[in-house]
Amino acid sequence: MRSNRKFSLLLLVCLFSTLVLQAQTQRDLLQSGPMVGYTDMKEVLLWVQTSRSARVQFEYWEKGDSTGEEHMRTEFVKTSKEHAYTAKFIADEVEPGKVYQYQVRINGTPVKLDYPTEFKTQDLWQWRTDPPAFDLAIGSCSYINEPEYDRPGTPYGSEYEIFTSIHEKRPDLMIWLGDNIYYREPDWSTRTGMHHRYTHTRSLPEMQPLLASTSHYAIWDDHDYGPNDSDGTWIHKEMAWEVFKDFWGNPTYGIPGQKGCTTYFQYMDIDFFLLDNRYFRTPNYCESCPRTMLGEEQLAWFKAALAKSRSPFKIVAVGGQVVSSNESHETFSHFFPAERDSILAHIEREDIKGVVFLTGDRHFTEFSVLENGAGNKVYDLTCSSLTAGVYTGAAKEANAYRQEGSLQAEHNFSILHFSGPRTARVLELSVYDTNGELLWQEKIEAPK
């Protein structure tokens, strides 16, 4: 009998050790993520990247379900080298206004993580209540050092703890405003190079908790599209577009019939327009080329969609500054003044209220406000940079619309808080430093 008990105990120890080893092995296969992509009422996109080919699935359940009886699972996906071992999954057994927890299963084994993995579906508030309050995080210019490929000298990226600070604010969603990675010279001409750069940036440890519990949307700018100041002539732009799709979880990629990163979505009562300022852009210094940043089709779609919107705030994300009057660098005023003027004239002519541009690129933050002939204010919150080098010369740049006290020349991010009843929504803009300390704040009431 004693011999049998020893054998049984040994068997249990061996079984436990095998399970622990198996779990560790699957954890090692997790390259980056999981990440929450777009979030709607009846489905949510989930994303993950493995380090090599693996069979992956997500398991999810309503928060508070301790029995395990109501757990749902997505379809299986086998990750492949062709897509940098990334995979997307749709959680389509969800209901509006609920919080769900989830876990990644790699080769059948749950992966244990030491931070929360959960998402919240959008509320079904229409015709029932006032729209819920929610928080949007924004930022741009995320440079993660890799010395063997970086330029010699002082590292360009720093203060990665900013991603922890963003996560600690618990935003409902985040929009990455371009230059979300920085392609280096070995990266931008091959799919292998692009995959490497995205994988290196996306695998940053400080970024993982934020990815796992906030809904993420993105546009691109030149550094996550191609070489510096890239435009529509970039020979590898379609490859860049395909890689962008592999690593982000937007609801769509390009307006119908076109490519690029353009998309639209609604979160609660707010309309979001995410524009592409690279794929259709004419070269900055080609005077005889048609002068356009957005391209004819995208521009026409944007103007019409903006006029159609009845949202109290129309949030427009685009890489380059729009409202700023500064005629230097890659602002709209510098290279595409006619197109900028046509957008602002359209907003004035159509009496479109509550337009807020969210822009990046400049490596500093500022808030610009223009009051047009119709008496409506057009806003532009430039938010940069997250971890890339900071531009300290902004105070010397002329911008007639910059609001006093809003200029911030240090690593920072912003939180946009939407609140108030349906007929009197309020948008509070807050800019925070790397450690999450408040730098500047402004409140905007939705126009009547």
CSV table of C-alpha atoms in Angstrom, one decimal:
chain,number,residue,atom,x,y,z
A,1,MET,CA,0.0,0.0,0.0
A,2,ARG,CA,2.8,2.4,1.0
A,3,SER,CA,4.5,1.7,-2.4
A,4,ASN,CA,1.3,2.5,-4.3
A,5,ARG,CA,0.9,5.8,-2.4
A,6,LYS,CA,4.5,6.7,-3.3
A,7,PHE,CA,3.9,5.9,-6.9
A,8,SER,CA,0.7,7.9,-7.0
A,9,LEU,CA,2.4,10.9,-5.4
A,10,LEU,CA,5.3,10.7,-7.8
A,11,LEU,CA,2.8,10.5,-10.7
A,12,LEU,CA,1.0,13.6,-9.5
A,13,VAL,CA,4.3,15.5,-9.1
A,14,CYS,CA,5.3,14.5,-12.6
A,15,LEU,CA,1.9,15.5,-14.0
A,16,PHE,CA,2.0,18.8,-12.3
A,17,SER,CA,5.6,19.5,-13.5
A,18,THR,CA,4.5,18.6,-17.0
A,19,LEU,CA,1.6,21.0,-16.9
A,20,VAL,CA,3.8,23.8,-15.5
A,21,LEU,CA,6.4,23.2,-18.2
A,22,GLN,CA,3.8,23.2,-20.9
A,23,ALA,CA,2.3,26.5,-19.6
A,24,GLN,CA,5.8,28.1,-19.6
A,25,THR,CA,6.4,26.8,-23.1
A,26,GLN,CA,3.2,28.4,-24.4
A,27,ARG,CA,4.0,31.6,-22.5
A,28,ASP,CA,7.4,31.7,-24.4
A,29,LEU,CA,5.4,31.5,-27.7
A,30,LEU,CA,3.6,34.8,-26.9
A,31,GLN,CA,5.6,37.4,-28.7
A,32,SER,CA,3.4,40.5,-28.1
A,33,GLY,CA,-0.1,41.2,-27.1
A,34,PRO,CA,-2.8,40.3,-26.5
A,35,MET,CA,-4.3,43.6,-27.8
A,36,VAL,CA,-7.9,44.7,-27.9
A,37,GLY,CA,-8.8,46.3,-31.3
A,38,TYR,CA,-12.1,47.9,-32.3
A,39,THR,CA,-15.0,47.5,-29.8
A,40,ASP,CA,-18.7,47.5,-30.7
A,41,MET,CA,-21.9,46.3,-29.1
A,42,LYS,CA,-22.0,42.8,-30.5
A,43,GLU,CA,-18.4,42.1,-31.3
A,44,VAL,CA,-14.8,42.9,-30.3
A,45,LEU,CA,-11.6,42.3,-32.2
A,46,LEU,CA,-8.7,40.7,-30.3
A,47,TRP,CA,-5.1,40.5,-31.6
A,48,VAL,CA,-2.0,38.6,-30.7
A,49,GLN,CA,1.4,37.7,-32.1
A,50,THR,CA,3.4,34.5,-31.5
A,51,SER,CA,7.1,34.0,-31.9
A,52,ARG,CA,6.6,31.1,-34.3
A,53,SER,CA,3.8,29.2,-35.9
A,54,ALA,CA,1.2,28.1,-33.3
A,55,ARG,CA,-2.5,27.3,-33.0
A,56,VAL,CA,-4.2,30.1,-31.1
A,57,GLN,CA,-7.6,30.8,-29.7
A,58,PHE,CA,-9.2,33.3,-27.3
A,59,GLU,CA,-11.4,32.3,-24.4
A,60,TYR,CA,-13.6,35.0,-22.9
A,61,TRP,CA,-16.4,35.3,-20.3
A,62,GLU,CA,-18.5,37.9,-18.6
A,63,LYS,CA,-16.6,39.4,-15.6
A,64,GLY,CA,-17.7,37.9,-12.4
A,65,ASP,CA,-18.5,34.4,-13.9
A,66,SER,CA,-16.6,32.2,-11.5
A,67,THR,CA,-18.2,28.9,-12.6
A,68,GLY,CA,-16.7,28.6,-16.1
A,69,GLU,CA,-20.0,27.5,-17.5
A,70,GLU,CA,-20.5,30.6,-19.6
A,71,HIS,CA,-17.1,30.7,-21.2
A,72,MET,CA,-17.0,31.4,-24.9
A,73,ARG,CA,-14.2,30.7,-27.4
A,74,THR,CA,-13.3,32.2,-30.7
A,75,GLU,CA,-12.3,30.2,-33.8
A,76,PHE,CA,-8.8,28.8,-34.0
A,77,VAL,CA,-6.1,30.6,-36.0
A,78,LYS,CA,-2.8,29.1,-36.9
A,79,THR,CA,-0.2,31.9,-37.1
A,80,SER,CA,2.1,32.1,-40.0
A,81,LYS,CA,5.4,33.7,-41.0
A,82,GLU,CA,3.7,35.5,-43.9
A,83,HIS,CA,1.8,37.7,-41.5
A,84,ALA,CA,4.6,37.9,-38.9
A,85,TYR,CA,2.8,35.3,-36.8
A,86,THR,CA,0.0,37.8,-36.0
A,87,ALA,CA,-3.6,36.8,-35.8
A,88,LYS,CA,-7.0,38.5,-35.3
A,89,PHE,CA,-10.0,37.1,-33.7
A,90,ILE,CA,-13.6,38.2,-33.3
A,91,ALA,CA,-15.4,37.8,-30.0
A,92,ASP,CA,-18.9,37.7,-31.3
A,93,GLU,CA,-20.9,36.2,-28.4
A,94,VAL,CA,-21.0,39.4,-26.4
A,95,GLU,CA,-23.8,41.7,-25.4
A,96,PRO,CA,-23.8,45.5,-25.1
A,97,GLY,CA,-22.5,47.3,-22.1
A,98,LYS,CA,-20.8,44.4,-20.4
A,99,VAL,CA,-17.2,43.8,-19.2
A,100,TYR,CA,-15.5,40.6,-20.3
A,101,GLN,CA,-12.3,38.9,-19.2
A,102,TYR,CA,-10.3,36.8,-21.6
A,103,GLN,CA,-7.2,34.7,-22.0
A,104,VAL,CA,-5.1,33.6,-24.9
A,105,ARG,CA,-4.8,29.8,-25.5
A,106,ILE,CA,-1.7,28.8,-27.4
A,107,ASN,CA,-1.6,25.2,-28.7
A,108,GLY,CA,-4.5,24.5,-26.3
A,109,THR,CA,-2.9,25.8,-23.2
A,110,PRO,CA,-4.0,29.0,-21.4
A,111,VAL,CA,-1.3,31.7,-21.1
A,112,LYS,CA,-1.1,33.2,-17.7
A,113,LEU,CA,-0.4,36.9,-17.6
A,114,ASP,CA,0.3,39.1,-14.5
A,115,TYR,CA,-1.9,42.0,-15.6
A,116,PRO,CA,-5.6,42.3,-16.4
A,117,THR,CA,-6.9,41.2,-19.8
A,118,GLU,CA,-10.4,42.5,-20.3
A,119,PHE,CA,-12.6,44.5,-22.6
A,120,LYS,CA,-15.9,46.4,-22.3
A,121,THR,CA,-18.5,46.4,-25.1
A,122,GLN,CA,-20.2,49.6,-26.1
A,123,ASP,CA,-23.5,50.5,-24.3
A,124,LEU,CA,-26.9,50.4,-26.0
A,125,TRP,CA,-27.9,53.8,-24.7
A,126,GLN,CA,-29.8,55.3,-27.6
A,127,TRP,CA,-33.5,56.0,-26.8
A,128,ARG,CA,-32.9,54.8,-23.3
A,129,THR,CA,-30.5,57.0,-21.4
A,130,ASP,CA,-28.0,59.8,-21.9
A,131,PRO,CA,-24.8,58.6,-23.6
A,132,PRO,CA,-22.2,57.3,-21.1
A,133,ALA,CA,-19.1,59.2,-20.2
A,134,PHE,CA,-15.9,57.7,-21.6
A,135,ASP,CA,-12.1,58.4,-21.9
A,136,LEU,CA,-10.0,58.5,-25.0
A,137,ALA,CA,-6.2,58.4,-24.9
A,138,ILE,CA,-4.1,59.8,-27.7
A,139,GLY,CA,-0.4,60.0,-28.6
A,140,SER,CA,2.1,59.9,-31.4
A,141,CYS,CA,5.7,59.4,-32.2
A,142,SER,CA,6.7,56.2,-30.4
A,143,TYR,CA,10.4,55.4,-30.9
A,144,ILE,CA,11.8,52.2,-29.2
A,145,ASN,CA,15.6,52.0,-29.3
A,146,GLU,CA,17.5,49.2,-31.0
A,147,PRO,CA,21.1,50.2,-30.9
A,148,GLU,CA,22.4,47.9,-33.7
A,149,TYR,CA,20.0,49.7,-36.2
A,150,ASP,CA,19.8,53.2,-34.6
A,151,ARG,CA,21.9,56.2,-35.6
A,152,PRO,CA,25.1,56.5,-33.5
A,153,GLY,CA,25.0,58.8,-30.5
A,154,THR,CA,22.5,59.6,-27.9
A,155,PRO,CA,19.5,57.2,-28.1
A,156,TYR,CA,16.4,58.8,-29.7
A,157,GLY,CA,13.9,57.0,-27.6
A,158,SER,CA,13.4,57.2,-23.9
A,159,GLU,CA,10.9,57.1,-20.9
A,160,TYR,CA,9.0,54.0,-22.0
A,161,GLU,CA,7.2,54.2,-18.6
A,162,ILE,CA,4.8,56.6,-20.3
A,163,PHE,CA,2.8,53.5,-21.5
A,164,THR,CA,2.4,52.5,-17.9
A,165,SER,CA,1.1,56.0,-17.1
A,166,ILE,CA,-1.4,55.8,-19.9
A,167,HIS,CA,-2.6,52.4,-18.7
A,168,GLU,CA,-3.0,53.7,-15.2
A,169,LYS,CA,-5.6,56.3,-16.5
A,170,ARG,CA,-7.7,53.3,-17.6
A,171,PRO,CA,-8.9,54.9,-20.9
A,172,ASP,CA,-11.7,53.1,-22.8
A,173,LEU,CA,-10.0,53.5,-26.1
A,174,MET,CA,-6.8,54.9,-27.6
A,175,ILE,CA,-6.0,56.4,-31.0
A,176,TRP,CA,-2.4,56.2,-32.1
A,177,LEU,CA,-1.8,59.3,-34.2
A,178,GLY,CA,1.0,58.1,-36.5
A,179,ASP,CA,4.7,57.5,-36.3
A,180,ASN,CA,3.6,54.6,-34.0
A,181,ILE,CA,6.9,52.9,-35.0
A,182,TYR,CA,10.0,54.2,-36.7
A,183,TYR,CA,11.2,52.3,-39.7
A,184,ARG,CA,15.0,52.4,-39.9
A,185,GLU,CA,17.0,52.1,-43.1
A,186,PRO,CA,17.1,48.3,-43.0
A,187,ASP,CA,13.3,48.1,-42.5
A,188,TRP,CA,11.3,50.1,-45.0
A,189,SER,CA,12.1,48.4,-48.3
A,190,THR,CA,11.2,44.8,-47.4
A,191,ARG,CA,8.4,42.9,-45.7
A,192,THR,CA,11.0,41.2,-43.5
A,193,GLY,CA,12.3,44.6,-42.3
A,194,MET,CA,8.8,46.0,-41.7
A,195,HIS,CA,7.8,42.9,-39.8
A,196,HIS,CA,11.0,43.2,-37.7
A,197,ARG,CA,10.3,46.8,-36.8
A,198,TYR,CA,6.7,46.3,-35.8
A,199,THR,CA,7.6,43.2,-33.8
A,200,HIS,CA,10.4,45.0,-31.9
A,201,THR,CA,8.2,48.0,-31.0
A,202,ARG,CA,5.0,46.0,-30.2
A,203,SER,CA,7.0,43.7,-27.9
A,204,LEU,CA,8.0,46.4,-25.5
A,205,PRO,CA,7.2,45.1,-22.0
A,206,GLU,CA,5.9,48.5,-20.7
A,207,MET,CA,3.3,48.5,-23.5
A,208,GLN,CA,1.7,45.1,-22.9
A,209,PRO,CA,-0.8,46.0,-20.0
A,210,LEU,CA,-2.1,49.0,-22.0
A,211,LEU,CA,-2.6,46.8,-25.2
A,212,ALA,CA,-4.5,44.2,-23.2
A,213,SER,CA,-7.3,46.2,-21.7
A,214,THR,CA,-7.9,49.3,-23.9
A,215,SER,CA,-9.5,49.4,-27.4
A,216,HIS,CA,-6.8,50.5,-29.9
A,217,TYR,CA,-7.2,52.3,-33.2
A,218,ALA,CA,-4.5,53.8,-35.4
A,219,ILE,CA,-3.5,56.0,-38.3
A,220,TRP,CA,0.0,56.2,-39.8
A,221,ASP,CA,2.4,59.0,-40.7
A,222,ASP,CA,5.7,58.9,-42.6
A,223,HIS,CA,7.8,56.8,-40.2
A,224,ASP,CA,5.4,53.9,-40.0
A,225,TYR,CA,4.6,54.2,-43.7
A,226,GLY,CA,8.1,54.4,-45.3
A,227,PRO,CA,11.1,56.7,-45.3
A,228,ASN,CA,11.0,60.2,-43.8
A,229,ASP,CA,8.5,62.5,-45.5
A,230,SER,CA,7.1,59.7,-47.6
A,231,ASP,CA,4.2,60.3,-50.0
A,232,GLY,CA,2.1,58.6,-52.6
A,233,THR,CA,5.1,57.9,-54.8
A,234,TRP,CA,6.5,55.4,-52.3
A,235,ILE,CA,7.0,52.2,-54.2
A,236,HIS,CA,6.4,49.9,-51.2
A,237,LYS,CA,3.2,51.7,-50.0
A,238,GLU,CA,1.0,48.7,-50.6
A,239,MET,CA,3.3,46.4,-48.7
A,240,ALA,CA,3.3,49.0,-45.9
A,241,TRP,CA,-0.5,49.0,-46.0
A,242,GLU,CA,-0.6,45.2,-45.7
A,243,VAL,CA,1.8,45.2,-42.7
A,244,PHE,CA,-0.2,48.0,-41.1
A,245,LYS,CA,-3.3,45.8,-41.4
A,246,ASP,CA,-1.5,42.8,-39.8
A,247,PHE,CA,-0.6,44.8,-36.7
A,248,TRP,CA,-3.7,47.0,-36.0
A,249,GLY,CA,-7.3,46.2,-35.3
A,250,ASN,CA,-9.2,49.0,-37.0
A,251,PRO,CA,-12.8,48.3,-38.2
A,252,THR,CA,-11.8,49.0,-41.9
A,253,TYR,CA,-8.7,50.1,-43.9
A,254,GLY,CA,-9.5,52.6,-46.6
A,255,ILE,CA,-12.8,54.1,-47.8
A,256,PRO,CA,-14.7,51.7,-50.2
A,257,GLY,CA,-12.8,51.1,-53.3
A,258,GLN,CA,-9.5,52.5,-52.0
A,259,LYS,CA,-6.6,51.4,-49.9
A,260,GLY,CA,-4.8,53.2,-47.1
A,261,CYS,CA,-5.6,53.6,-43.4
A,262,THR,CA,-8.7,55.7,-43.6
A,263,THR,CA,-11.6,54.5,-41.4
A,264,TYR,CA,-14.6,55.7,-39.5
A,265,PHE,CA,-16.3,54.5,-36.3
A,266,GLN,CA,-18.7,55.7,-33.7
A,267,TYR,CA,-18.0,55.3,-30.0
A,268,MET,CA,-21.1,56.0,-27.9
A,269,ASP,CA,-22.4,59.3,-29.4
A,270,ILE,CA,-19.1,60.5,-30.9
A,271,ASP,CA,-18.1,60.2,-34.6
A,272,PHE,CA,-14.5,59.5,-35.3
A,273,PHE,CA,-12.9,60.1,-38.7
A,274,LEU,CA,-9.4,58.6,-39.1
A,275,LEU,CA,-7.7,60.0,-42.2
A,276,ASP,CA,-4.7,58.9,-44.3
A,277,ASN,CA,-2.2,61.7,-45.0
A,278,ARG,CA,0.4,59.6,-46.9
A,279,TYR,CA,-1.0,57.0,-49.4
A,280,PHE,CA,-2.4,59.7,-51.8
A,281,ARG,CA,-0.1,62.6,-50.9
A,282,THR,CA,1.8,64.4,-53.7
A,283,PRO,CA,5.4,65.1,-53.0
A,284,ASN,CA,6.1,68.1,-50.8
A,285,TYR,CA,8.4,69.8,-53.2
A,286,CYS,CA,6.8,69.0,-56.6
A,287,GLU,CA,5.4,72.4,-57.7
A,288,SER,CA,3.9,71.1,-60.9
A,289,CYS,CA,2.2,68.1,-59.2
A,290,PRO,CA,-1.5,68.3,-58.2
A,291,ARG,CA,-1.3,69.6,-54.6
A,292,THR,CA,-3.0,67.2,-52.3
A,293,MET,CA,-2.4,65.5,-49.0
A,294,LEU,CA,-5.6,63.4,-48.8
A,295,GLY,CA,-6.3,62.7,-52.5
A,296,GLU,CA,-9.4,63.6,-54.4
A,297,GLU,CA,-11.6,60.6,-53.4
A,298,GLN,CA,-10.7,60.6,-49.7
A,299,LEU,CA,-11.1,64.4,-49.5
A,300,ALA,CA,-14.6,64.2,-51.1
A,301,TRP,CA,-15.6,61.4,-48.8
A,302,PHE,CA,-14.4,63.2,-45.7
A,303,LYS,CA,-16.2,66.4,-46.5
A,304,ALA,CA,-19.5,64.6,-47.2
A,305,ALA,CA,-19.2,62.4,-44.1
A,306,LEU,CA,-18.4,65.4,-41.9
A,307,ALA,CA,-21.4,67.3,-43.1
A,308,LYS,CA,-23.6,64.2,-42.5
A,309,SER,CA,-22.5,63.8,-38.9
A,310,ARG,CA,-24.8,64.9,-36.1
A,311,SER,CA,-22.4,64.0,-33.4
A,312,PRO,CA,-21.9,66.8,-30.8
A,313,PHE,CA,-18.1,66.5,-31.4
A,314,LYS,CA,-16.6,65.3,-34.7
A,315,ILE,CA,-13.2,63.9,-33.9
A,316,VAL,CA,-10.8,63.9,-36.9
A,317,ALA,CA,-7.4,62.1,-36.5
A,318,VAL,CA,-4.8,62.9,-39.1
A,319,GLY,CA,-1.0,63.0,-39.0
A,320,GLY,CA,-0.2,66.6,-40.0
A,321,GLN,CA,-1.4,69.8,-38.2
A,322,VAL,CA,-4.5,71.4,-39.7
A,323,VAL,CA,-5.5,74.5,-37.8
A,324,SER,CA,-2.0,75.7,-37.1
A,325,SER,CA,-0.9,78.7,-39.2
A,326,ASN,CA,2.7,77.7,-39.0
A,327,GLU,CA,4.2,77.4,-42.5
A,328,SER,CA,7.1,75.1,-41.8
A,329,HIS,CA,7.7,71.4,-41.5
A,330,GLU,CA,4.8,69.2,-42.7
A,331,THR,CA,1.9,71.2,-41.6
A,332,PHE,CA,-1.1,71.6,-43.9
A,333,SER,CA,-0.4,75.4,-44.1
A,334,HIS,CA,3.1,74.8,-45.4
A,335,PHE,CA,2.7,72.3,-48.3
A,336,PHE,CA,-1.1,72.1,-48.9
A,337,PRO,CA,-2.6,75.5,-48.0
A,338,ALA,CA,-5.3,75.3,-50.7
A,339,GLU,CA,-6.5,71.9,-49.5
A,340,ARG,CA,-6.5,73.1,-45.9
A,341,ASP,CA,-8.4,76.2,-46.8
A,342,SER,CA,-11.0,74.1,-48.8
A,343,ILE,CA,-11.6,71.9,-45.7
A,344,LEU,CA,-12.0,74.9,-43.4
A,345,ALA,CA,-14.2,76.7,-45.9
A,346,HIS,CA,-16.4,73.6,-46.2
A,347,ILE,CA,-16.7,73.4,-42.4
A,348,GLU,CA,-17.7,77.1,-42.4
A,349,ARG,CA,-20.1,76.9,-45.4
A,350,GLU,CA,-21.9,73.9,-44.1
A,351,ASP,CA,-22.1,75.3,-40.6
A,352,ILE,CA,-20.5,72.2,-39.1
A,353,LYS,CA,-20.0,72.5,-35.4
A,354,GLY,CA,-17.8,70.7,-32.9
A,355,VAL,CA,-14.9,69.7,-35.2
A,356,VAL,CA,-11.8,68.7,-33.3
A,357,PHE,CA,-8.7,67.6,-35.2
A,358,LEU,CA,-6.3,65.3,-33.4
A,359,THR,CA,-2.8,65.6,-34.9
A,360,GLY,CA,0.7,64.4,-34.2
A,361,ASP,CA,4.1,64.5,-36.0
A,362,ARG,CA,5.6,67.6,-34.5
A,363,HIS,CA,7.3,66.2,-31.3
A,364,PHE,CA,5.6,68.8,-29.1
A,365,THR,CA,2.0,69.4,-28.0
A,366,GLU,CA,-0.1,72.5,-28.5
A,367,PHE,CA,-3.8,73.4,-28.8
A,368,SER,CA,-5.0,75.6,-31.6
A,369,VAL,CA,-8.4,77.2,-32.0
A,370,LEU,CA,-9.8,79.0,-35.0
A,371,GLU,CA,-13.2,80.8,-35.0
A,372,ASN,CA,-14.6,80.9,-38.5
A,373,GLY,CA,-17.0,83.3,-40.3
A,374,ALA,CA,-20.0,81.3,-39.2
A,375,GLY,CA,-19.1,81.8,-35.5
A,376,ASN,CA,-18.0,78.2,-35.0
A,377,LYS,CA,-14.7,77.2,-33.4
A,378,VAL,CA,-12.5,74.6,-35.1
A,379,TYR,CA,-10.0,72.9,-32.7
A,380,ASP,CA,-6.7,71.1,-33.3
A,381,LEU,CA,-5.0,69.3,-30.4
A,382,THR,CA,-1.5,68.3,-31.5
A,383,CYS,CA,-0.1,65.6,-29.2
A,384,SER,CA,3.5,64.5,-29.5
A,385,SER,CA,5.7,62.8,-28.6
A,386,LEU,CA,5.3,59.6,-26.6
A,387,THR,CA,9.0,58.4,-26.5
A,388,ALA,CA,10.7,59.9,-29.5
A,389,GLY,CA,13.0,62.9,-29.2
A,390,VAL,CA,11.3,66.2,-28.2
A,391,TYR,CA,11.5,69.4,-30.4
A,392,THR,CA,12.4,72.3,-28.2
A,393,GLY,CA,12.1,75.1,-30.9
A,394,ALA,CA,8.3,75.1,-31.0
A,395,ALA,CA,8.0,78.3,-28.9
A,396,LYS,CA,9.7,80.2,-31.6
A,397,GLU,CA,7.3,79.1,-34.3
A,398,ALA,CA,4.5,81.4,-35.4
A,399,ASN,CA,1.0,79.9,-34.9
A,400,ALA,CA,-1.7,82.5,-34.6
A,401,TYR,CA,-4.2,80.0,-33.2
A,402,ARG,CA,-2.1,78.5,-30.4
A,403,GLN,CA,-3.8,78.8,-27.0
A,404,GLU,CA,-1.7,80.4,-24.3
A,405,GLY,CA,-0.2,77.8,-21.9
A,406,SER,CA,-0.9,74.8,-24.1
A,407,LEU,CA,2.6,74.3,-25.6
A,408,GLN,CA,4.4,71.3,-24.0
A,409,ALA,CA,7.9,70.4,-25.1
A,410,GLU,CA,8.4,67.1,-23.3
A,411,HIS,CA,7.2,63.5,-23.6
A,412,ASN,CA,3.4,63.5,-23.1
A,413,PHE,CA,0.0,62.0,-23.9
A,414,SER,CA,-3.5,63.3,-23.7
A,415,ILE,CA,-6.8,62.0,-22.3
A,416,LEU,CA,-10.1,63.3,-23.8
A,417,HIS,CA,-13.0,62.9,-21.3
A,418,PHE,CA,-16.5,63.0,-22.9
A,419,SER,CA,-19.3,63.5,-20.4
A,420,GLY,CA,-22.6,65.2,-19.8
A,421,PRO,CA,-26.2,64.7,-21.0
A,422,ARG,CA,-27.0,64.0,-24.7
A,423,THR,CA,-28.0,67.7,-25.4
A,424,ALA,CA,-25.1,69.2,-23.4
A,425,ARG,CA,-22.0,67.1,-23.9
A,426,VAL,CA,-18.7,68.4,-22.6
A,427,LEU,CA,-15.2,67.5,-23.8
A,428,GLU,CA,-12.3,67.9,-21.3
A,429,LEU,CA,-8.8,67.8,-22.8
A,430,SER,CA,-6.0,66.9,-20.4
A,431,VAL,CA,-2.3,66.7,-21.2
A,432,TYR,CA,-0.1,64.6,-19.0
A,433,ASP,CA,3.7,64.1,-18.7
A,434,THR,CA,5.6,60.8,-18.7
A,435,ASN,CA,4.6,60.1,-15.1
A,436,GLY,CA,1.0,60.9,-15.5
A,437,GLU,CA,1.1,64.3,-13.9
A,438,LEU,CA,-1.2,67.0,-15.3
A,439,LEU,CA,0.5,69.6,-17.5
A,440,TRP,CA,-2.5,71.4,-19.1
A,441,GLN,CA,-6.2,71.2,-19.3
A,442,GLU,CA,-9.1,72.8,-21.2
A,443,LYS,CA,-12.8,72.2,-21.3
A,444,ILE,CA,-15.1,72.6,-24.4
A,445,GLU,CA,-18.9,72.6,-24.3
A,446,ALA,CA,-20.6,71.0,-27.3
A,447,PRO,CA,-22.1,73.8,-29.5
A,448,LYS,CA,-25.9,74.1,-29.6
